Amino acid sequence: MSYLHGSGVGGGMPTTPVPHEAQERLLHTEQSYARKQQELQSLVQTRASTPMSAAESGRNSSEIAQLQQTLRQMEAEINTLKATNLRQMATIKTQSEAIANPKKHYVTPVRFRDNQPHGTMPSRDLSQVMPPQSAQSYNRRTSDSIPRQQPYLATAPLLPSAHDPQPQPTNIHDPFCANRNASWNQQLTYQPQGPQVQQFPMGYHTTPTGPSRGSHGSHGTPFKAHGSNQGMFGSQPQVQQPSNPQSMALVPASVTTEWNAVKAQLAKVWGMAEAFSRSHVNIPSTARDNAMPQKLKDTLLNAATRTTAFQFMSTPLYRYFLVTKVIVQWLMNNVLKVDSFAGFDTNTDRVIESCRNQIYQSTPAQVKFQLLTTIGQQMAVLQQNPRFETFLLKLARDRGNMLWPDLQMMMHQKSSRDWDDLLSLMTEAHRTALLMYSGPDEYRYEMPQHGQPFTKETMEPRDSYMNGHTPEQLEAMGTTVRLAFTPHVTVRTNLPNGHVTSRTLLPAYVLLKVGK
């Protein structure tokens, strides 16, 4: 989940609750309340002991009524502060207990079968040997690569979950059917993935080497020209793999699989946004651009800078990329969020909001793992609802209508293909958001600024004339960012054993210039 700029769990930069601040505010409010009570008593005594005219009596009554109203408001504020103080103390107590007594997860392959004192009972069915599977275990990921068994569900999920890269067969009548007896011990045996490295202490962050990028000239996603009877989103961009295999040895194989799935989806969405701009954005026209509404001009200025926006809008190539950045920023702010599907199920919204409110910057990794896993389970519950697919498509259509006015003024002659392609983009973005927040992951988006030095670890050049230079040569040449139209995406995963691992998921796609 994104953990910066309000795009992830918590809705912004998380902070640890500071109890003394709430206590000081409560004390200050109580003191003000006492002073107002004294003023009210003084006014009542003055009115009772002093003869007054009708006008003076009316003014005195008005002052007394205002003080009484103020006292009622302050009393409500005091009650709210007391409740806030109690919640903060409870949160700190829970985090302290979690740090002092971390939850341990053990894998015991022989616990229920081969650990019996006289061996396994003959002619006993495996479903009687193994314990019943809990209802919450279908979306839980442990720190090893043990494959999970899906619980009995009458309705299969409509969308693939990030925790299930391959579909699992389900026996409706017997979830622990006899044909799994022979392979059960093999499934419970831990298989190490890749070369083993020294385990880091709990709480230390490990930042593996970023992915390698081959040819920097391609634009990632092919698209169809006008007049083609096929959509422009017919093929999926190639996903680049990490260059250093040993850097991922600490991460379980299931986590790496989920990262690759989210990486492929995000790269697909970025490519669809770029292909949409290339296919539908019109060529520069001074008269047409001057007729744009001021709101759209402000949006373009925010995407670039006041000194470069006019230059980008006047150049066809940069114009496409600038509109791509507008689309990507809109998706980051409105779609790729943990609460993107709020409004479908009240109970699910309540659970997700409760988990978000309990996550702070100093929350232990094991506690955060439990909270984020609960959010992922709620995402799975949404997918299992037969009505959710219809809700997702309606949400994509409604949000496409919200983005349409910002793009309409910069399009070619209108056709049905414009809206169809935008709807496909919005639908894919919503499916990506559902995949991103199905596990204990947090995401951060960082958009490189104009004039920022190029770094090969976090950026990928998209200039065609830069093909002959390697990333190392571009750094040595002192190239800087002219325009970044996608963000640098990093992912941070909290593991149940207390480790926190982070890495670059996707580099920022940038246009460069030599020199400053």
Coordinates of C-alpha atoms in Angstrom, one line a residue:
M1 CA 0.0 0.0 0.0
S2 CA 1.3 3.3 -0.8
Y3 CA 2.8 4.9 2.3
L4 CA 3.4 8.4 1.2
H5 CA 1.5 11.4 -0.4
G6 CA -1.8 10.1 0.9
S7 CA -2.0 7.2 -1.5
G8 CA -2.0 4.3 0.9
V9 CA -3.1 3.0 4.1
G10 CA -3.6 5.8 6.6
G11 CA -4.3 8.3 3.9
G12 CA -1.1 10.2 4.4
M13 CA 2.2 10.3 6.3
P14 CA 1.5 8.1 9.3
T15 CA 2.5 9.4 12.7
T16 CA 2.8 7.8 16.1
P17 CA 0.1 8.9 18.6
V18 CA 1.5 11.4 21.1
P19 CA -0.5 11.1 24.3
H20 CA 0.9 14.1 26.1
E21 CA -0.4 16.4 23.3
A22 CA -3.9 15.2 23.7
Q23 CA -3.6 15.4 27.5
E24 CA -2.4 19.0 27.3
R25 CA -5.2 20.0 25.0
L26 CA -7.7 18.3 27.3
L27 CA -6.3 20.1 30.3
H28 CA -6.4 23.5 28.5
T29 CA -10.0 22.9 27.5
E30 CA -11.0 22.0 31.0
Q31 CA -9.4 25.1 32.4
S32 CA -11.3 27.2 29.8
Y33 CA -14.5 25.4 30.7
A34 CA -14.0 26.3 34.4
R35 CA -13.4 30.0 33.6
K36 CA -16.6 30.1 31.5
Q37 CA -18.5 28.6 34.3
Q38 CA -17.3 31.3 36.7
E39 CA -18.3 34.0 34.2
L40 CA -21.8 32.5 33.9
Q41 CA -22.2 32.4 37.7
S42 CA -21.0 36.0 37.9
L43 CA -23.6 37.1 35.3
V44 CA -26.4 35.2 37.1
Q45 CA -25.5 36.8 40.5
T46 CA -25.3 40.2 38.9
R47 CA -28.7 39.9 37.3
A48 CA -30.2 38.6 40.6
S49 CA -28.8 41.4 42.8
T50 CA -28.8 44.4 40.4
P51 CA -32.0 46.2 39.3
M52 CA -32.0 46.5 35.5
S53 CA -34.1 48.1 32.8
A54 CA -35.8 45.9 30.1
A55 CA -33.0 46.6 27.6
E56 CA -30.2 45.7 30.1
S57 CA -32.1 42.6 31.2
G58 CA -32.4 41.5 27.5
R59 CA -28.7 42.0 26.9
N60 CA -27.9 40.1 30.1
S61 CA -30.1 37.2 29.1
S62 CA -28.5 37.1 25.7
E63 CA -25.0 36.9 27.3
I64 CA -26.1 34.2 29.6
A65 CA -27.6 32.1 26.7
Q66 CA -24.3 32.5 24.7
L67 CA -22.2 31.4 27.6
Q68 CA -24.5 28.4 28.2
Q69 CA -24.2 27.4 24.5
T70 CA -20.4 27.8 24.7
L71 CA -20.3 25.6 27.8
R72 CA -22.2 22.9 26.0
Q73 CA -19.8 23.0 23.1
M74 CA -16.8 22.8 25.3
E75 CA -18.3 19.9 27.3
A76 CA -18.7 18.0 24.0
E77 CA -15.1 18.8 23.0
I78 CA -13.9 17.6 26.4
N79 CA -15.7 14.3 26.0
T80 CA -14.2 13.9 22.5
L81 CA -10.7 14.6 23.8
K82 CA -11.1 12.1 26.6
A83 CA -12.2 9.4 24.1
T84 CA -9.3 10.2 21.8
N85 CA -6.9 10.0 24.7
L86 CA -8.2 6.6 25.7
R87 CA -7.9 5.3 22.1
Q88 CA -4.3 6.6 21.8
M89 CA -3.4 4.9 25.1
A90 CA -4.9 1.7 24.0
T91 CA -3.1 1.8 20.6
I92 CA 0.3 2.5 22.4
K93 CA -0.4 -0.4 24.8
T94 CA -1.2 -2.7 21.9
Q95 CA 1.9 -1.8 20.0
S96 CA 4.1 -2.1 23.2
E97 CA 2.7 -5.6 23.9
A98 CA 3.3 -6.6 20.3
I99 CA 6.9 -5.4 20.5
A100 CA 7.5 -7.1 23.8
N101 CA 5.8 -10.4 22.8
P102 CA 6.1 -10.7 19.0
K103 CA 3.8 -13.3 17.5
K104 CA 5.7 -16.3 16.2
H105 CA 4.6 -18.3 13.1
Y106 CA 5.9 -21.9 13.0
V107 CA 5.5 -24.4 10.2
T108 CA 5.2 -27.9 11.6
P109 CA 5.0 -30.4 8.7
V110 CA 4.7 -33.5 11.0
R111 CA 2.5 -32.1 13.7
F112 CA -0.7 -33.8 12.8
R113 CA 0.5 -37.0 11.1
D114 CA 4.0 -38.4 11.6
N115 CA 4.4 -37.0 15.2
Q116 CA 2.1 -39.6 16.8
P117 CA 3.9 -41.9 19.3
H118 CA 3.0 -45.1 17.4
G119 CA 2.9 -43.9 13.9
T120 CA -0.2 -43.0 11.7
M121 CA -3.4 -44.9 12.4
P122 CA -4.0 -47.4 9.6
S123 CA -6.9 -46.9 7.2
R124 CA -7.6 -43.4 8.5
D125 CA -8.7 -40.7 6.1
L126 CA -6.5 -37.6 5.8
S127 CA -9.5 -35.3 6.4
Q128 CA -9.7 -36.9 9.9
V129 CA -6.0 -36.4 10.6
M130 CA -5.6 -32.8 9.5
P131 CA -7.4 -30.0 11.4
P132 CA -10.2 -28.1 9.8
Q133 CA -9.1 -25.1 7.8
S134 CA -10.0 -21.7 9.3
A135 CA -12.2 -19.3 7.3
Q136 CA -9.6 -16.6 7.3
S137 CA -6.7 -18.7 6.0
Y138 CA -7.5 -18.4 2.3
N139 CA -5.7 -15.0 2.0
R140 CA -2.9 -15.4 4.6
R141 CA 0.7 -15.5 3.4
T142 CA 3.5 -17.0 5.6
S143 CA 7.2 -16.3 5.2
D144 CA 7.8 -19.5 3.2
S145 CA 6.6 -20.8 -0.1
I146 CA 4.0 -23.3 1.2
P147 CA 1.1 -23.4 -1.3
R148 CA -2.3 -22.6 0.4
Q149 CA -5.5 -24.5 0.0
Q150 CA -8.6 -22.5 -0.8
P151 CA -11.5 -22.8 1.6
Y152 CA -14.9 -24.1 0.5
L153 CA -16.7 -21.3 -1.3
A154 CA -19.9 -21.7 -3.3
T155 CA -18.9 -18.9 -5.6
A156 CA -15.4 -18.7 -7.1
P157 CA -13.7 -15.2 -7.1
L158 CA -14.4 -13.2 -10.2
L159 CA -10.9 -11.7 -10.3
P160 CA -7.5 -13.3 -9.6
S161 CA -6.0 -12.4 -6.2
A162 CA -2.4 -11.3 -5.8
H163 CA -1.9 -14.2 -3.4
D164 CA -3.1 -16.9 -5.9
P165 CA -1.0 -16.6 -9.1
Q166 CA -2.3 -20.0 -10.2
P167 CA -5.9 -21.2 -9.8
Q168 CA -6.4 -24.0 -7.2
P169 CA -9.0 -26.8 -7.9
T170 CA -11.8 -26.9 -5.4
N171 CA -13.9 -30.0 -4.5
I172 CA -17.3 -28.7 -3.6
H173 CA -18.3 -31.9 -1.7
D174 CA -15.0 -32.6 0.1
P175 CA -12.4 -29.9 0.5
F176 CA -9.9 -32.4 1.9
C177 CA -10.5 -35.0 -0.8
A178 CA -8.7 -38.4 -0.9
N179 CA -6.6 -37.6 -4.0
R180 CA -4.5 -35.1 -2.0
N181 CA -3.3 -37.8 0.5
A182 CA -0.2 -38.7 -1.4
S183 CA 1.0 -35.2 -1.9
W184 CA 0.2 -33.7 1.5
N185 CA 3.6 -34.2 3.0
Q186 CA 5.3 -32.9 -0.1
Q187 CA 3.2 -29.7 0.1
L188 CA 4.1 -29.2 3.7
T189 CA 7.8 -29.5 3.1
Y190 CA 9.6 -26.2 2.9
Q191 CA 11.5 -25.7 -0.4
P192 CA 14.1 -22.9 -0.2
Q193 CA 13.9 -20.5 -3.2
G194 CA 17.2 -19.4 -4.7
P195 CA 20.5 -19.0 -2.9
Q196 CA 20.4 -18.5 0.9
V197 CA 21.8 -15.4 2.5
Q198 CA 22.3 -14.3 6.1
Q199 CA 19.1 -13.3 7.7
F200 CA 18.9 -9.7 8.9
P201 CA 17.8 -8.8 12.4
M202 CA 14.1 -8.0 13.0
G203 CA 13.1 -4.5 12.0
Y204 CA 16.1 -3.8 9.6
H205 CA 15.1 -2.7 6.1
T206 CA 16.7 -4.4 3.2
T207 CA 16.7 -2.6 -0.1
P208 CA 17.7 -5.0 -3.0
T209 CA 19.2 -3.8 -6.2
G210 CA 16.7 -2.3 -8.6
P211 CA 15.7 -3.9 -11.9
S212 CA 17.9 -3.8 -14.9
R213 CA 16.6 -2.2 -18.0
G214 CA 17.6 -3.3 -21.5
S215 CA 16.8 -1.2 -24.5
H216 CA 15.7 2.3 -23.5
G217 CA 14.3 3.2 -26.8
S218 CA 11.0 1.3 -26.8
H219 CA 7.9 2.9 -25.4
G220 CA 6.6 -0.2 -23.7
T221 CA 3.2 -0.7 -25.3
P222 CA 2.4 -1.1 -29.0
F223 CA -0.7 0.6 -30.2
K224 CA -2.9 0.5 -33.3
A225 CA -3.2 3.3 -35.7
H226 CA -6.5 4.9 -36.7
G227 CA -8.7 2.8 -38.9
S228 CA -7.7 -0.5 -37.4
N229 CA -10.5 -2.7 -36.3
Q230 CA -8.5 -3.9 -33.3
G231 CA -8.2 -2.1 -30.0
M232 CA -4.9 -0.3 -29.2
F233 CA -4.6 -2.3 -26.0
G234 CA -4.2 -5.7 -27.7
S235 CA -0.8 -6.7 -26.3
Q236 CA 0.7 -6.4 -22.8
P237 CA 4.1 -4.8 -22.3
Q238 CA 7.1 -6.9 -21.4
V239 CA 8.0 -6.9 -17.7
Q240 CA 11.6 -6.5 -16.8
Q241 CA 13.1 -8.9 -14.2
P242 CA 15.5 -7.9 -11.4
S243 CA 19.1 -8.0 -12.4
N244 CA 20.5 -9.4 -9.2
P245 CA 18.9 -12.8 -8.2
Q246 CA 20.7 -12.9 -4.9
S247 CA 19.1 -9.6 -3.8
M248 CA 15.7 -11.3 -3.5
A249 CA 16.9 -14.4 -1.6
L250 CA 15.5 -13.0 1.7
V251 CA 12.0 -12.6 0.2
P252 CA 9.7 -15.6 0.0
A253 CA 8.9 -16.8 -3.5
S254 CA 5.2 -16.0 -3.0
V255 CA 6.0 -12.4 -2.3
T256 CA 8.2 -12.1 -5.4
T257 CA 5.3 -13.6 -7.5
E258 CA 2.9 -11.0 -6.2
W259 CA 5.4 -8.2 -6.9
N260 CA 5.8 -9.4 -10.5
A261 CA 2.0 -9.6 -10.9
V262 CA 1.5 -6.0 -9.6
K263 CA 4.5 -4.8 -11.6
A264 CA 3.0 -6.3 -14.8
Q265 CA -0.4 -4.7 -14.1
L266 CA 1.1 -1.2 -13.4
A267 CA 3.3 -1.4 -16.4
K268 CA 0.3 -2.3 -18.5
V269 CA -1.7 0.7 -17.1
W270 CA 1.1 3.1 -17.8
G271 CA 1.5 1.7 -21.3
M272 CA -2.3 2.0 -22.0
A273 CA -2.2 5.7 -20.8
E274 CA 0.7 6.4 -23.2
A275 CA -1.0 4.6 -26.1
F276 CA -4.2 6.4 -25.5
S277 CA -2.4 9.8 -25.7
R278 CA -0.5 8.9 -28.9
S279 CA -3.7 7.6 -30.5
H280 CA -6.2 10.3 -29.6
V281 CA -4.4 13.6 -28.6
N282 CA -4.5 16.2 -31.3
I283 CA -1.6 18.1 -32.8
P284 CA -0.7 21.6 -31.4
S285 CA -2.9 24.5 -32.4
T286 CA -2.5 28.0 -31.0
A287 CA -6.1 28.9 -31.5
R288 CA -7.5 25.7 -30.1
D289 CA -5.1 25.7 -27.1
N290 CA -6.1 29.3 -26.2
A291 CA -9.7 28.3 -26.1
M292 CA -9.1 25.7 -23.4
P293 CA -10.8 26.3 -20.1
Q294 CA -8.7 27.7 -17.3
K295 CA -9.1 24.6 -15.2
L296 CA -7.5 22.5 -18.0
K297 CA -4.6 25.0 -18.4
D298 CA -4.0 24.8 -14.6
T299 CA -3.9 21.0 -14.8
L300 CA -1.3 21.1 -17.6
L301 CA 0.8 23.6 -15.7
N302 CA 0.7 21.4 -12.6
A303 CA 1.9 18.4 -14.8
A304 CA 4.8 20.4 -16.1
T305 CA 6.2 23.8 -15.0
R306 CA 5.2 27.3 -15.9
T307 CA 8.3 27.7 -18.0
T308 CA 8.0 24.3 -19.9
A309 CA 4.3 23.7 -20.2
F310 CA 3.9 25.9 -23.3
Q311 CA 7.0 24.3 -24.9
F312 CA 5.6 20.8 -24.3
M313 CA 2.1 21.7 -25.6
S314 CA 3.7 23.2 -28.8
T315 CA 5.7 20.0 -29.6
P316 CA 3.7 17.0 -30.8
L317 CA 5.9 14.4 -29.0
Y318 CA 6.1 16.2 -25.7
R319 CA 2.4 17.0 -26.0
Y320 CA 1.6 13.3 -26.0
F321 CA 3.8 12.6 -23.0
L322 CA 2.3 15.6 -21.1
V323 CA -1.2 14.3 -21.5
T324 CA 0.0 10.8 -20.4
K325 CA 1.3 12.4 -17.2
V326 CA -2.1 14.1 -16.6
I327 CA -3.8 10.7 -17.0
V328 CA -1.3 8.9 -14.7
Q329 CA -1.5 11.6 -12.0
W330 CA -5.3 11.4 -12.1
L331 CA -5.3 7.6 -11.7
M332 CA -2.8 7.9 -8.7
N333 CA -5.1 10.4 -6.9
N334 CA -8.5 8.8 -7.7
V335 CA -8.2 5.1 -8.5
L336 CA -5.0 3.5 -7.2
K337 CA -6.0 3.8 -3.6
V338 CA -7.0 1.4 -0.9
D339 CA -10.4 3.0 -0.5
S340 CA -11.1 3.0 -4.2
F341 CA -14.0 0.5 -3.8
A342 CA -15.7 2.2 -0.9
G343 CA -19.5 2.2 -1.1
F344 CA -20.1 -1.4 -2.2
D345 CA -20.2 -3.1 1.2
T346 CA -20.7 -1.2 4.4
N347 CA -19.1 -3.9 6.6
T348 CA -16.0 -4.2 4.4
D349 CA -15.6 -0.4 4.4
R350 CA -15.8 -0.3 8.2
V351 CA -13.2 -3.1 8.6
I352 CA -10.8 -1.4 6.1
E353 CA -11.2 2.0 7.7
S354 CA -10.6 0.5 11.2
C355 CA -7.4 -1.1 10.1
R356 CA -6.1 2.0 8.4
N357 CA -6.7 4.1 11.5
Q358 CA -4.5 1.6 13.5
I359 CA -1.4 1.9 11.3
Y360 CA 1.3 4.4 12.3
Q361 CA 4.8 5.0 11.2
S362 CA 6.2 3.2 14.2
T363 CA 3.7 0.3 14.1
P364 CA 5.7 -3.0 14.4
A365 CA 6.0 -5.0 11.2
Q366 CA 4.2 -8.0 12.7
V367 CA 1.2 -5.8 13.8
K368 CA 1.2 -4.1 10.4
F369 CA 1.3 -7.4 8.7
Q370 CA -1.8 -8.5 10.5
L371 CA -3.7 -5.3 9.7
L372 CA -2.7 -5.2 6.0
T373 CA -3.5 -8.9 5.7
T374 CA -7.0 -8.2 7.1
I375 CA -7.4 -5.5 4.4
G376 CA -6.3 -8.0 1.8
Q377 CA -8.9 -10.5 3.1
Q378 CA -11.6 -7.8 2.7
M379 CA -10.5 -7.3 -0.9
A380 CA -11.0 -11.1 -1.4
V381 CA -14.4 -10.9 0.1
L382 CA -15.3 -8.2 -2.4
Q383 CA -14.2 -10.3 -5.3
Q384 CA -16.3 -13.3 -4.1
N385 CA -19.5 -11.2 -4.3
P386 CA -21.3 -11.9 -7.6
R387 CA -22.3 -8.3 -7.8
F388 CA -18.8 -6.8 -7.5
E389 CA -17.9 -7.2 -11.2
T390 CA -20.9 -5.0 -12.1
F391 CA -20.0 -2.5 -9.4
L392 CA -16.4 -2.3 -10.7
L393 CA -17.5 -1.7 -14.3
K394 CA -19.9 1.0 -13.1
L395 CA -17.1 2.6 -11.0
A396 CA -14.8 2.6 -14.0
R397 CA -17.4 4.2 -16.2
D398 CA -18.3 6.9 -13.7
R399 CA -14.7 7.8 -13.1
G400 CA -14.0 7.8 -16.8
N401 CA -16.7 10.4 -17.1
M402 CA -14.9 12.4 -14.4
L403 CA -11.6 12.3 -16.4
W404 CA -13.2 12.9 -19.8
P405 CA -13.7 16.7 -19.6
D406 CA -10.0 17.1 -19.0
L407 CA -9.1 15.2 -22.1
Q408 CA -11.9 16.1 -24.5
M409 CA -10.4 19.5 -25.5
M410 CA -7.1 17.8 -26.6
M411 CA -8.5 15.0 -28.7
H412 CA -8.9 14.5 -32.5
Q413 CA -12.3 14.4 -34.1
K414 CA -14.5 12.5 -31.7
S415 CA -15.4 8.8 -32.3
S416 CA -16.7 5.9 -30.3
R417 CA -13.1 4.5 -30.1
D418 CA -12.1 7.5 -27.9
W419 CA -14.5 6.5 -25.1
D420 CA -14.0 2.7 -25.6
D421 CA -10.3 3.1 -25.1
L422 CA -10.6 5.3 -22.1
L423 CA -13.1 2.9 -20.5
S424 CA -10.7 0.0 -21.1
L425 CA -8.0 2.0 -19.4
M426 CA -10.1 2.9 -16.4
T427 CA -11.3 -0.7 -16.0
E428 CA -7.7 -2.0 -16.1
A429 CA -6.7 0.6 -13.5
H430 CA -9.4 -0.5 -11.1
R431 CA -8.4 -4.2 -11.4
T432 CA -4.8 -3.1 -10.7
A433 CA -5.9 -1.3 -7.5
L434 CA -7.7 -4.5 -6.4
L435 CA -4.6 -6.5 -7.0
M436 CA -2.2 -4.0 -5.3
Y437 CA -4.1 -4.0 -2.0
S438 CA -4.7 -7.8 -1.7
G439 CA -1.6 -8.3 0.5
P440 CA 0.6 -6.8 3.2
D441 CA 2.2 -4.4 0.8
E442 CA 2.6 -0.6 0.9
Y443 CA 3.3 1.5 -2.2
R444 CA 4.9 4.9 -2.7
Y445 CA 4.8 7.1 -5.8
E446 CA 7.6 9.6 -6.4
M447 CA 7.5 11.8 -9.5
P448 CA 11.0 13.1 -10.5
Q449 CA 11.0 16.9 -10.9
H450 CA 12.1 19.0 -13.9
G451 CA 15.9 19.5 -13.7
Q452 CA 16.6 16.6 -11.4
P453 CA 19.8 14.6 -12.2
F454 CA 19.2 11.3 -14.0
T455 CA 19.8 8.1 -11.9
K456 CA 19.7 4.7 -13.5
E457 CA 18.4 3.0 -10.4
T458 CA 15.1 4.9 -10.3
M459 CA 14.6 6.2 -13.9
E460 CA 14.2 4.8 -17.4
P461 CA 14.8 7.1 -20.4
R462 CA 12.2 7.1 -23.1
D463 CA 13.9 9.4 -25.6
S464 CA 14.5 7.7 -29.0
Y465 CA 17.8 9.6 -29.6
M466 CA 19.2 8.3 -26.3
N467 CA 19.2 4.7 -27.5
G468 CA 23.0 4.7 -28.3
H469 CA 23.9 5.5 -24.7
T470 CA 23.9 3.2 -21.7
P471 CA 22.5 4.4 -18.3
E472 CA 26.0 4.8 -16.9
Q473 CA 27.0 7.0 -19.9
L474 CA 23.8 9.1 -19.4
E475 CA 24.8 9.7 -15.8
A476 CA 28.3 10.6 -16.7
M477 CA 27.0 13.1 -19.3
G478 CA 25.2 15.0 -16.6
T479 CA 21.7 14.5 -18.1
T480 CA 18.8 15.9 -16.3
V481 CA 15.0 15.3 -16.3
R482 CA 13.1 17.3 -18.9
L483 CA 9.7 15.6 -18.1
A484 CA 8.8 12.6 -16.0
F485 CA 5.4 11.2 -17.1
T486 CA 5.2 8.2 -14.7
P487 CA 6.3 7.9 -11.1
H488 CA 9.0 5.9 -9.5
V489 CA 7.0 3.1 -7.7
T490 CA 8.5 1.4 -4.6
V491 CA 6.9 -1.4 -2.7
R492 CA 7.4 -2.2 1.0
T493 CA 6.3 -5.6 2.3
N494 CA 5.8 -6.5 6.0
L495 CA 6.6 -10.1 6.7
P496 CA 5.1 -12.2 9.6
N497 CA 8.5 -12.8 11.0
G498 CA 9.1 -9.1 11.7
H499 CA 11.2 -8.4 8.6
V500 CA 10.4 -5.4 6.3
T501 CA 11.7 -5.6 2.8
S502 CA 11.5 -2.8 0.1
R503 CA 12.5 -2.5 -3.5
T504 CA 11.8 -0.6 -6.7
L505 CA 8.8 -2.0 -8.4
L506 CA 8.8 0.3 -11.5
P507 CA 11.2 3.0 -12.5
A508 CA 10.0 6.4 -13.6
Y509 CA 9.7 6.9 -17.3
V510 CA 11.5 10.2 -18.1
L511 CA 12.5 12.4 -21.1
L512 CA 16.0 13.7 -20.7
K513 CA 18.1 16.7 -21.7
V514 CA 21.9 16.9 -21.7
G515 CA 23.2 19.5 -19.3
K516 CA 21.3 21.7 -16.9

